[in-house]
Coordinates of C-alpha atoms in Angstrom, one line a residue:
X822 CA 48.5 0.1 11.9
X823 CA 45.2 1.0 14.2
X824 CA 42.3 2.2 13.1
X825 CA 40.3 4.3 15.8
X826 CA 37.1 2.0 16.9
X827 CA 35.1 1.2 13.5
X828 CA 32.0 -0.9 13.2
X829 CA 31.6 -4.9 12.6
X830 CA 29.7 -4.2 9.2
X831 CA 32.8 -2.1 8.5
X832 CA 35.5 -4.9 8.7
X833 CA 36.4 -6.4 5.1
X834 CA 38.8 -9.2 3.6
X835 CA 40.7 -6.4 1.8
X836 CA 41.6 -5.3 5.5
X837 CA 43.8 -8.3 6.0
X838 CA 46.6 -8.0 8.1
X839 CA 45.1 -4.3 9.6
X840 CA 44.7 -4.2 13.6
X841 CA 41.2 -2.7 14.3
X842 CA 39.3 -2.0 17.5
X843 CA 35.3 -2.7 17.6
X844 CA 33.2 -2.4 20.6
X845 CA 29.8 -3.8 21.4
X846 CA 28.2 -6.9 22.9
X847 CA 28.9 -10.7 23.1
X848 CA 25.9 -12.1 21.1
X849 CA 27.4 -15.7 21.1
X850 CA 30.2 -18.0 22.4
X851 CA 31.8 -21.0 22.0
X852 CA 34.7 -22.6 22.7
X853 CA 36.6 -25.6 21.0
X854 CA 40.3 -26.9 20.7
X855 CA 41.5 -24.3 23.3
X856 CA 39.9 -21.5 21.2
X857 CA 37.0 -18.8 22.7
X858 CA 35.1 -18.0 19.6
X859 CA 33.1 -14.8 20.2
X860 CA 30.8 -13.6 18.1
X861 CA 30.5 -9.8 18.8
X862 CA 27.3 -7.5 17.6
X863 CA 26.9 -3.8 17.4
X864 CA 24.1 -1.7 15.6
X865 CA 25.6 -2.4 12.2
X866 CA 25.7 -6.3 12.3
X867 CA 27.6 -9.1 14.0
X868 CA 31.5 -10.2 13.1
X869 CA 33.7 -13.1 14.8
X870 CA 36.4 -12.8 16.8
X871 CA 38.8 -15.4 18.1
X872 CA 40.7 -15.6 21.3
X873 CA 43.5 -18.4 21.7
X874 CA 45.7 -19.5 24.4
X875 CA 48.4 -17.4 23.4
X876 CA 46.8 -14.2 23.8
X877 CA 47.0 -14.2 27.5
X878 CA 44.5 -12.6 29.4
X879 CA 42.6 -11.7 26.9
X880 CA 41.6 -15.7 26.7
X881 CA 41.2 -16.1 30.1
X882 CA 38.8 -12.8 29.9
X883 CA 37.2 -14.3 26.7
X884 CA 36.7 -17.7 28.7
X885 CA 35.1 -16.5 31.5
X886 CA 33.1 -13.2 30.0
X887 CA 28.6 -13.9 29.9
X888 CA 26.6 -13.3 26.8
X889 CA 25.3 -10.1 26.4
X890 CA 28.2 -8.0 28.2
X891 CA 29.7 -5.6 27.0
X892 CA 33.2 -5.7 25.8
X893 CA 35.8 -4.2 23.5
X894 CA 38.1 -6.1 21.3
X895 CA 41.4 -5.1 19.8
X896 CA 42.6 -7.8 17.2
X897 CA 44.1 -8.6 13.6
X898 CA 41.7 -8.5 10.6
X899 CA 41.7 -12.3 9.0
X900 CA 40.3 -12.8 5.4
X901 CA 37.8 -15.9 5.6
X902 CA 35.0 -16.9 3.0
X903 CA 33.3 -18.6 5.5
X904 CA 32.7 -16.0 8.0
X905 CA 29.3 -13.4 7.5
X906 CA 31.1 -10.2 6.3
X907 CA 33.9 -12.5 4.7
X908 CA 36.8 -11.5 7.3
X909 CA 37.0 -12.4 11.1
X910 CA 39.1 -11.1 13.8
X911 CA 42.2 -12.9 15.8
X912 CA 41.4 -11.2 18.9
X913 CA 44.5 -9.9 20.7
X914 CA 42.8 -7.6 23.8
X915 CA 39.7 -7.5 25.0
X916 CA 38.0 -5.3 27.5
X917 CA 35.1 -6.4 29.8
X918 CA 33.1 -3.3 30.4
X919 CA 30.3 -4.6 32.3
X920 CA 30.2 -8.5 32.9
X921 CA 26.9 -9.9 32.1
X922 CA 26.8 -13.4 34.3
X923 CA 22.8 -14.5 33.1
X924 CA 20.9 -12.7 30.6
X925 CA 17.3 -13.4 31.4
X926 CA 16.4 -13.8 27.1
X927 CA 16.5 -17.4 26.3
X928 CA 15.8 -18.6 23.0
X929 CA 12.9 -20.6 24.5
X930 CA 11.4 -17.0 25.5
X931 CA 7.6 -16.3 24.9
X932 CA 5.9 -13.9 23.3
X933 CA 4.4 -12.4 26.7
X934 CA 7.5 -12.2 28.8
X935 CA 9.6 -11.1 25.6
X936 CA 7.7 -8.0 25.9
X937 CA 7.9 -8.0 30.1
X938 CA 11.4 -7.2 29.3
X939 CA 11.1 -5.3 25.8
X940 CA 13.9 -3.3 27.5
X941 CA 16.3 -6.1 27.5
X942 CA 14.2 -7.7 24.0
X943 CA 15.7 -4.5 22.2
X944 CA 19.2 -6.0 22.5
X945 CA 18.1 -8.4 20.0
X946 CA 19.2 -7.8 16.2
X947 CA 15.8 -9.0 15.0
X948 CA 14.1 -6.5 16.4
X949 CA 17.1 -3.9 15.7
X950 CA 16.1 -4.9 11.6
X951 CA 12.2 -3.9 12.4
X952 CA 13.5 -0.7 13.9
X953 CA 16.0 0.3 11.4
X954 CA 13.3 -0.7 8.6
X955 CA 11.1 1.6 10.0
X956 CA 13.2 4.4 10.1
X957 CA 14.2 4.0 6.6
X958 CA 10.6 4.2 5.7
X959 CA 10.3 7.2 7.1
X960 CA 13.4 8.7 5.9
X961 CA 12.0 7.5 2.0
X962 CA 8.4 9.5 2.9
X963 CA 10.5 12.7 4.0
X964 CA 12.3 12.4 0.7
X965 CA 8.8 11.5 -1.1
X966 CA 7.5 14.4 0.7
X967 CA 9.8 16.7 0.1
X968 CA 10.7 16.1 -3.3
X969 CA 6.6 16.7 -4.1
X970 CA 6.6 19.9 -2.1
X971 CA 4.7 18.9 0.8
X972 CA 5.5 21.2 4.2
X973 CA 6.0 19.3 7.5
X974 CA 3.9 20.9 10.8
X975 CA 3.9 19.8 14.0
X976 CA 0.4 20.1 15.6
X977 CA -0.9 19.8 19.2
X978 CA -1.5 16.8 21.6
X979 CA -3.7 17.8 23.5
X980 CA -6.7 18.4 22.0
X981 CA -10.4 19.5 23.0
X982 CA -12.6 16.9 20.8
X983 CA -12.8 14.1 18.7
X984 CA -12.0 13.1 15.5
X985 CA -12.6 9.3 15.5
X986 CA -15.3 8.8 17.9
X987 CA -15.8 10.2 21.7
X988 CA -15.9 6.5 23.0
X989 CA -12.3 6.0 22.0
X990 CA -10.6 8.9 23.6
X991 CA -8.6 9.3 26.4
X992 CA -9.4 12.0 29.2
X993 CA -6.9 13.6 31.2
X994 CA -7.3 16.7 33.3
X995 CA -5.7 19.9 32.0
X996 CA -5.7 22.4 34.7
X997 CA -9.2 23.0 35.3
X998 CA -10.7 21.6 32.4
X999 CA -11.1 18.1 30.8
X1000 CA -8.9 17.9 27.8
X1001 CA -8.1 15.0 25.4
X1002 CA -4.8 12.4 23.7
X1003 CA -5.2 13.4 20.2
X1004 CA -6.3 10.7 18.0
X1005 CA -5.6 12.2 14.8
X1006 CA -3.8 15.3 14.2
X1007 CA -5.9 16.1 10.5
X1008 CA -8.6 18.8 11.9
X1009 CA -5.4 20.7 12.8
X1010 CA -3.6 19.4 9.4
X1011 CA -6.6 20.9 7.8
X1012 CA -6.4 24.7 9.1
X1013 CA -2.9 24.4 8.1
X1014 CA -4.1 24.1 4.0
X1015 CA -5.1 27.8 3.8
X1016 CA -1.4 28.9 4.1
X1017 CA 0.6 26.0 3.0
X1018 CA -2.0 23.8 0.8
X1019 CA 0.3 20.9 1.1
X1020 CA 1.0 20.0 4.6
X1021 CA 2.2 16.7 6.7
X1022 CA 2.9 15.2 10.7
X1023 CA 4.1 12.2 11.7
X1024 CA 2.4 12.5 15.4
X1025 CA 1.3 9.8 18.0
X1026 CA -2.0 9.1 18.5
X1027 CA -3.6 7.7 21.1
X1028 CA -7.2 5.1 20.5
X1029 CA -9.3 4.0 23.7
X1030 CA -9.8 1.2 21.9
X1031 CA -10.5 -2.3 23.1
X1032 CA -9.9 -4.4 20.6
X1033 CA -6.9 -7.0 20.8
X1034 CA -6.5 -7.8 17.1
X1035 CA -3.4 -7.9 15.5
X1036 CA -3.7 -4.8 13.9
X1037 CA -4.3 -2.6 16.5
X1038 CA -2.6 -0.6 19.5
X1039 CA -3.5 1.8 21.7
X1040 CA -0.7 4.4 21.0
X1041 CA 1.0 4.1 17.4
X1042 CA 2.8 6.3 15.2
X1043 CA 0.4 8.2 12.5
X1044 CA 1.9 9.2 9.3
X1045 CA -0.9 12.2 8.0
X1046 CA -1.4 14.4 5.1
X1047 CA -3.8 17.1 4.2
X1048 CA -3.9 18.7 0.4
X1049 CA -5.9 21.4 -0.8
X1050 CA -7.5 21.7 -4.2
X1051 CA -7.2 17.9 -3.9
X1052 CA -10.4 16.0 -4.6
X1053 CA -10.8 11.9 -3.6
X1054 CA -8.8 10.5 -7.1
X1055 CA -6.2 13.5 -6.5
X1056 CA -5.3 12.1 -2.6
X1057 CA -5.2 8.7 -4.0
X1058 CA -2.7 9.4 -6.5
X1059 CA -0.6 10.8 -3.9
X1060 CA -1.2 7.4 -1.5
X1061 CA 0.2 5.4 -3.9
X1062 CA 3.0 7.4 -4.9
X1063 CA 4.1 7.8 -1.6
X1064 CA 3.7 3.9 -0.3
X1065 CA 5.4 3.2 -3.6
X1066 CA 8.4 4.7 -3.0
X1067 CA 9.0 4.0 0.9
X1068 CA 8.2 0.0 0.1
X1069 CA 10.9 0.3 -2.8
X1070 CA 13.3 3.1 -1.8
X1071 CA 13.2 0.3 1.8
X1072 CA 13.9 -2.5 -0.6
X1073 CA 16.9 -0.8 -2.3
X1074 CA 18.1 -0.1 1.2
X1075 CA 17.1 -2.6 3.8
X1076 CA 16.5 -6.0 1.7
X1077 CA 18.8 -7.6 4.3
X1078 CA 17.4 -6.7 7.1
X1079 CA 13.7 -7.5 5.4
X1080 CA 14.7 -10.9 4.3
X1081 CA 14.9 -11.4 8.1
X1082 CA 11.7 -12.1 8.5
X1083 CA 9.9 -12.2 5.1
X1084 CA 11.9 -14.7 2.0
X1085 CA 8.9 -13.8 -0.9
X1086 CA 9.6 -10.1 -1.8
X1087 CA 6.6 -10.2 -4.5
X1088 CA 4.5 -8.4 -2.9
X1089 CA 6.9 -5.1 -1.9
X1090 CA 8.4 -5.7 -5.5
X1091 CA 4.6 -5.6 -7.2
X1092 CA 4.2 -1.9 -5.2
X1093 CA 4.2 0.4 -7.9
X1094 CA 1.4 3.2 -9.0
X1095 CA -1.4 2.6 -10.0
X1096 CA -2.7 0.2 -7.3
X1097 CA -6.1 -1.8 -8.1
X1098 CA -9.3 0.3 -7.1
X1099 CA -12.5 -1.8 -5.8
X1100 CA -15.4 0.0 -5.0
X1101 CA -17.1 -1.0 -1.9
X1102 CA -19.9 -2.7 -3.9
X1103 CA -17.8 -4.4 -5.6
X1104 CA -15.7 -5.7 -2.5
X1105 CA -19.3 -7.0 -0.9
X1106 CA -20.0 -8.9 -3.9
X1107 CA -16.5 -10.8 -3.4
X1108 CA -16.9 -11.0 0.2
X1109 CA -20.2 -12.7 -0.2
X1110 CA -19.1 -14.8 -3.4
X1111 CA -16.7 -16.5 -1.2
X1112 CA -19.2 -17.6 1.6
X1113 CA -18.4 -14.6 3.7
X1114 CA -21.6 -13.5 5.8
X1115 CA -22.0 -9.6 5.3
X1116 CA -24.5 -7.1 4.0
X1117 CA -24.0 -3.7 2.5
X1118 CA -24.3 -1.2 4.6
X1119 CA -22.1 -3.3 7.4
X1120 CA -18.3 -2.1 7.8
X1121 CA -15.9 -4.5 7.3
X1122 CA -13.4 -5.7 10.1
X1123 CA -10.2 -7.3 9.7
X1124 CA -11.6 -10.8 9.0
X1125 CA -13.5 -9.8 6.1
X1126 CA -10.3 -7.6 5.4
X1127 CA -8.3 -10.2 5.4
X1128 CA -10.0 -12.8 3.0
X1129 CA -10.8 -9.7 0.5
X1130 CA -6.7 -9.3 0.4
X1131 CA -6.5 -12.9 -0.6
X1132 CA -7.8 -11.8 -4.4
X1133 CA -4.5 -9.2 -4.6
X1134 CA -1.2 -9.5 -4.7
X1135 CA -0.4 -5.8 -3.9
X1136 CA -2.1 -2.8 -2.0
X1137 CA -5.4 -2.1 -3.5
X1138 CA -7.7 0.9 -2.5
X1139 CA -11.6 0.1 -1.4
X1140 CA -13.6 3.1 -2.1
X1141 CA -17.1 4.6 -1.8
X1142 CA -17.8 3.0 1.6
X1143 CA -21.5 4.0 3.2
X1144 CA -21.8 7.1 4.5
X1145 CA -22.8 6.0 8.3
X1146 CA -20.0 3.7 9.0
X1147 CA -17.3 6.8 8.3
X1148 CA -16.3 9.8 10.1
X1149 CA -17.9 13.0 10.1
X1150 CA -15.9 14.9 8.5
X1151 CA -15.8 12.5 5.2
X1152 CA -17.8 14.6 1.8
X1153 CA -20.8 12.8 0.7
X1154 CA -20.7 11.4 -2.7
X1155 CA -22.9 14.0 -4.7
X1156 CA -23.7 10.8 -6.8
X1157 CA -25.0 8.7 -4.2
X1158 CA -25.8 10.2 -0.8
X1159 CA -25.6 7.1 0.7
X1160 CA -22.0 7.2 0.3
X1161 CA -19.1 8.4 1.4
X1162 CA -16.0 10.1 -1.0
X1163 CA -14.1 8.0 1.3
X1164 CA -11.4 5.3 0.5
X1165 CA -8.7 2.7 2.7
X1166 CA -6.1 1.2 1.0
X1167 CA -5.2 -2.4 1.7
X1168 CA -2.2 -4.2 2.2
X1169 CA -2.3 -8.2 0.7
X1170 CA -1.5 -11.2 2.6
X1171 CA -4.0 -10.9 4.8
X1172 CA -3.1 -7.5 6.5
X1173 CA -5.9 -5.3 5.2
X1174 CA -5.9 -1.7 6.3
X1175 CA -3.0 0.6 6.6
X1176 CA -4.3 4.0 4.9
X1177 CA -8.0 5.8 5.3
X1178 CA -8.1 8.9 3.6
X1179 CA -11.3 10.9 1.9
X1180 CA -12.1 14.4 0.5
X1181 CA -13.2 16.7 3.3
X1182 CA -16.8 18.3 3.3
X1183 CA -16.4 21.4 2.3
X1184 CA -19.7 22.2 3.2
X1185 CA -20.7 24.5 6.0
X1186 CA -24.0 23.4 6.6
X1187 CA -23.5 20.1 6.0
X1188 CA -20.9 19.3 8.2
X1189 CA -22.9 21.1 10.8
X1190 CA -25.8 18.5 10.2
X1191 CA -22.9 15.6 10.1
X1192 CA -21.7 16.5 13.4
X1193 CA -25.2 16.5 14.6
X1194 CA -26.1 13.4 13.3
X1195 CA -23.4 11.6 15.4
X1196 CA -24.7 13.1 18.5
X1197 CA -21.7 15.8 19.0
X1198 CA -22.0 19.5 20.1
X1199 CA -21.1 21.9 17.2
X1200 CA -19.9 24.2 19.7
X1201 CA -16.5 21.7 20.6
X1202 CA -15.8 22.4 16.6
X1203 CA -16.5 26.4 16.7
X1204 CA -12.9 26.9 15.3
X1205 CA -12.7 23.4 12.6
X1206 CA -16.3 25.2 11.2
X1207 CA -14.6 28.5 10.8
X1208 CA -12.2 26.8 8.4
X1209 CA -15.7 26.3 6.4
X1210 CA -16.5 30.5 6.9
X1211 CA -13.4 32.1 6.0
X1212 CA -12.2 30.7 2.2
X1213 CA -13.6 26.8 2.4
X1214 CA -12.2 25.1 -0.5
X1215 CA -12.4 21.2 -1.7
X1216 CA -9.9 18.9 0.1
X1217 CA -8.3 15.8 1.1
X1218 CA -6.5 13.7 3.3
X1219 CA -5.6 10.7 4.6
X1220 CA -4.1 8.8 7.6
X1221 CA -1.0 5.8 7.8
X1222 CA -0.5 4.0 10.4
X1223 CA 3.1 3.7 10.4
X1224 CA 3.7 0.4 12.8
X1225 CA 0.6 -1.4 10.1
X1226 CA 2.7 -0.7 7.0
X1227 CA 5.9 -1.7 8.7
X1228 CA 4.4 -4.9 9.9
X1229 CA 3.6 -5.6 6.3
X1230 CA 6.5 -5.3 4.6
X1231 CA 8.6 -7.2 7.5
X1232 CA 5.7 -9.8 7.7
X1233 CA 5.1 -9.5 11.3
X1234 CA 2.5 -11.7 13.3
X1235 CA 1.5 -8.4 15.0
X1236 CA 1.6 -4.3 15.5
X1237 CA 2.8 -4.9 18.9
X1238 CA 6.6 -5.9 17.0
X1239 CA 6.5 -2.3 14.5
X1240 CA 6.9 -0.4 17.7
X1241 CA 9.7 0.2 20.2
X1242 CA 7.8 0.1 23.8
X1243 CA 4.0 -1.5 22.4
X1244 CA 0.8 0.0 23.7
X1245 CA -2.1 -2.3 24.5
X1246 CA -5.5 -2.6 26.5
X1247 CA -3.5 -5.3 29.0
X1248 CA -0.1 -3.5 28.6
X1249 CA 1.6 -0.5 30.1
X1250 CA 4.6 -1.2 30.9
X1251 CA 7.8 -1.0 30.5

């Protein structure tokens, strides 16, 4: 009996006996005793097939065919313990459909040229488990999302102003006019609140940043929601919920494919509502308790970050930062005007910042003064201040940087790995 072409993950012992086609790549090959063992890899995993002399010139194929070219087998399904998926195949055909004779990857490869040739680096199931973790985190926030009745927009790119800072955008000319790579989609998020209330984006955005941490690119992938009626506590709630369930609905779903990279799973497992809340305050008095060198008032970068995450071993939120080191559109704490209603929450392990959110000022007048203060025109925000004429009401928001959280939960040395083609200060291409 053939089945029409199935998938390697899809080939079981109980199959024993059943002829099967499967089509991909050759990840590996060996040969011993007069046998070509190939081990072939598709999106779904890898299985291995095995050519002997008797199989004509499908061995002499087998023999002569390169690693990474693509191929596809026809063979016998064989039961075997030993093998990954338990079975194996006794490879009766095979089909070279493009002959690879040298693939430039070798597993001595660094970093640099590995992403040189991130065209060729995707082959690689490694990076096919960051990619398909990814996805499944988004696919757990859509169902977060929708199950909570949030409503998905899809606002612009190309936008007039800032949102994080005039020094970190990126010009380009739009017709006659100088126009902007949007580095946040949340003013537009926020005009969306008066007929929806609950609204999200998943958008690119784009930071003319040069900073070459670890935790930062130039383009990433910017998970955003906006809530109305929604003070600071109320958007937190709603952070943690959501992280919550992508980290565990990921787990239920991709633990294979996260044990990859990352054997302790304590940390994902110990994701669950509520998270710990430090108040900035606090967080100084930690920093500086364990020799770090910082004063309050003074923002806090991904060194301090990253010994702060050393006391937790789960995402924890940092709130009530200083007013002056946040955006301008952050409310100011009616308790403290020094002080923001802002918060981030912070991954453990030494990753630090994946989400900053805050409530919204609400306030006409005083987001006119804000925008002031940080030496913008008012008039480049006529249409965000309307949003403060026409029915203002309190509410919040907050922004995830999708290739952070992912890096996270796989463990990754860097953002660069979260993301398909990386983004850098040094790095354009491919």
């Amino acid at each position: 009996m053939m089945i029409d072409k199935i998938y390697c993950a899809d080939v079981k012992p109980d199959m024993e006996g059943q002829r099967v086609k499967l089509a991909g790549w050759v990840y590996r090959k060996r040969e011993v005793g007069g046998k070509v063992f190939i081990v072939l890899r598709d999106s779904s995993g890898i299985i291995q097939t095995i050519f002997k002399k008797d199989s004509g010139d499908a061995y002499k194929l087998a023999k002569k065919v390169g690693i990474e070219s693509s191929v596809i087998i026809e063979g016998t399904v064989k039961a075997d313990p030993r093998a990954p998926t338990g079975a194996e195949i006794q490879g009766e055909k095979l089909e070279v459909v493009q002959d690879v004779e040298f693939f430039p990857i070798t597993k001595d490869a660094s970093p640099e040229f590995l992403l040189d040739v991130r065209h060729l680096h995707l082959h690689s199931p490694k990076v096919a488990a960051v990619m398909k973790v990814k996805a499944t985190m988004m696919q757990a926030a859509r169902e977060w999302l929708l199950q909570d009745g949030w409503y998905e927009v899809f606002p612009p790119i190309l936008v007039t102003g800032a949102v994080e800072g005039g020094s970190t955008l990126f010009k380009l000319k739009y017709f006659d006019r100088d126009a902007y790579l949007s580095q946040s989609a949340q003013l537009y998020l926020e005009a969306a609140i008066f007929g929806l209330e609950k609204v999200w984006s998943l958008t690119p955005s784009f930071r003319a940043e040069k900073s070459r941490t670890r935790r930062h690119l130039t383009e990433y992938w910017h998970l955003e929601l906006e809530g109305a009626w929604m003070d600071l506590w109320d958007i937190l709630k709603v952070e943690e919920e959501l992280i919550s369930y992508m980290v565990q609905r990921t787990l239920e779903l991709r633990q294979k494919e996260i044990e990859t990279f990352r054997k302790d799973l304590t940390t994902l497992k110990n994701t669950e509502p509520p998270f710990p809340r430090v108040s900035y305050d606090e967080a100084i008095d930690i920093l500086q308790s364990k020799g770090v060198q910082i004063e309050w008032g003074e923002d806090m970068g991904a060194d301090e970050e990253r010994v702060l995450t050393e006391e937790f071993d789960r995402p924890f939120f940092v709130y009530g930062y200083p007013k002056h080191i946040k955006a301008f559109y952050m409310k100011e704490d009616p308790e403290d005007p020094r002080k923001a209603l802002a918060a981030d929450l912070l991954a453990p392990e030494g990753y630090g910042e994946i989400i900053g959110g805050s409530q919204r000022e609400d306030d006409y007048d005083k987001l006119v003064q804000r925008i002031i203060e940080e030496g913008m025109d008012p008039k480049n925000y006529e249409w965000y201040l309307d949003l403060r004429k026409y029915g203002s009401v309190p509410h919040s928001g907050f922004g995830l940087g999708l290739e952070r959280l992912v890096a996270w939960v796989m463990k990754l040395d860097h953002v660069r790995w979260a993301t398909l083609f990386p983004r850098t200060p040094s790095r354009l291409y491919p």
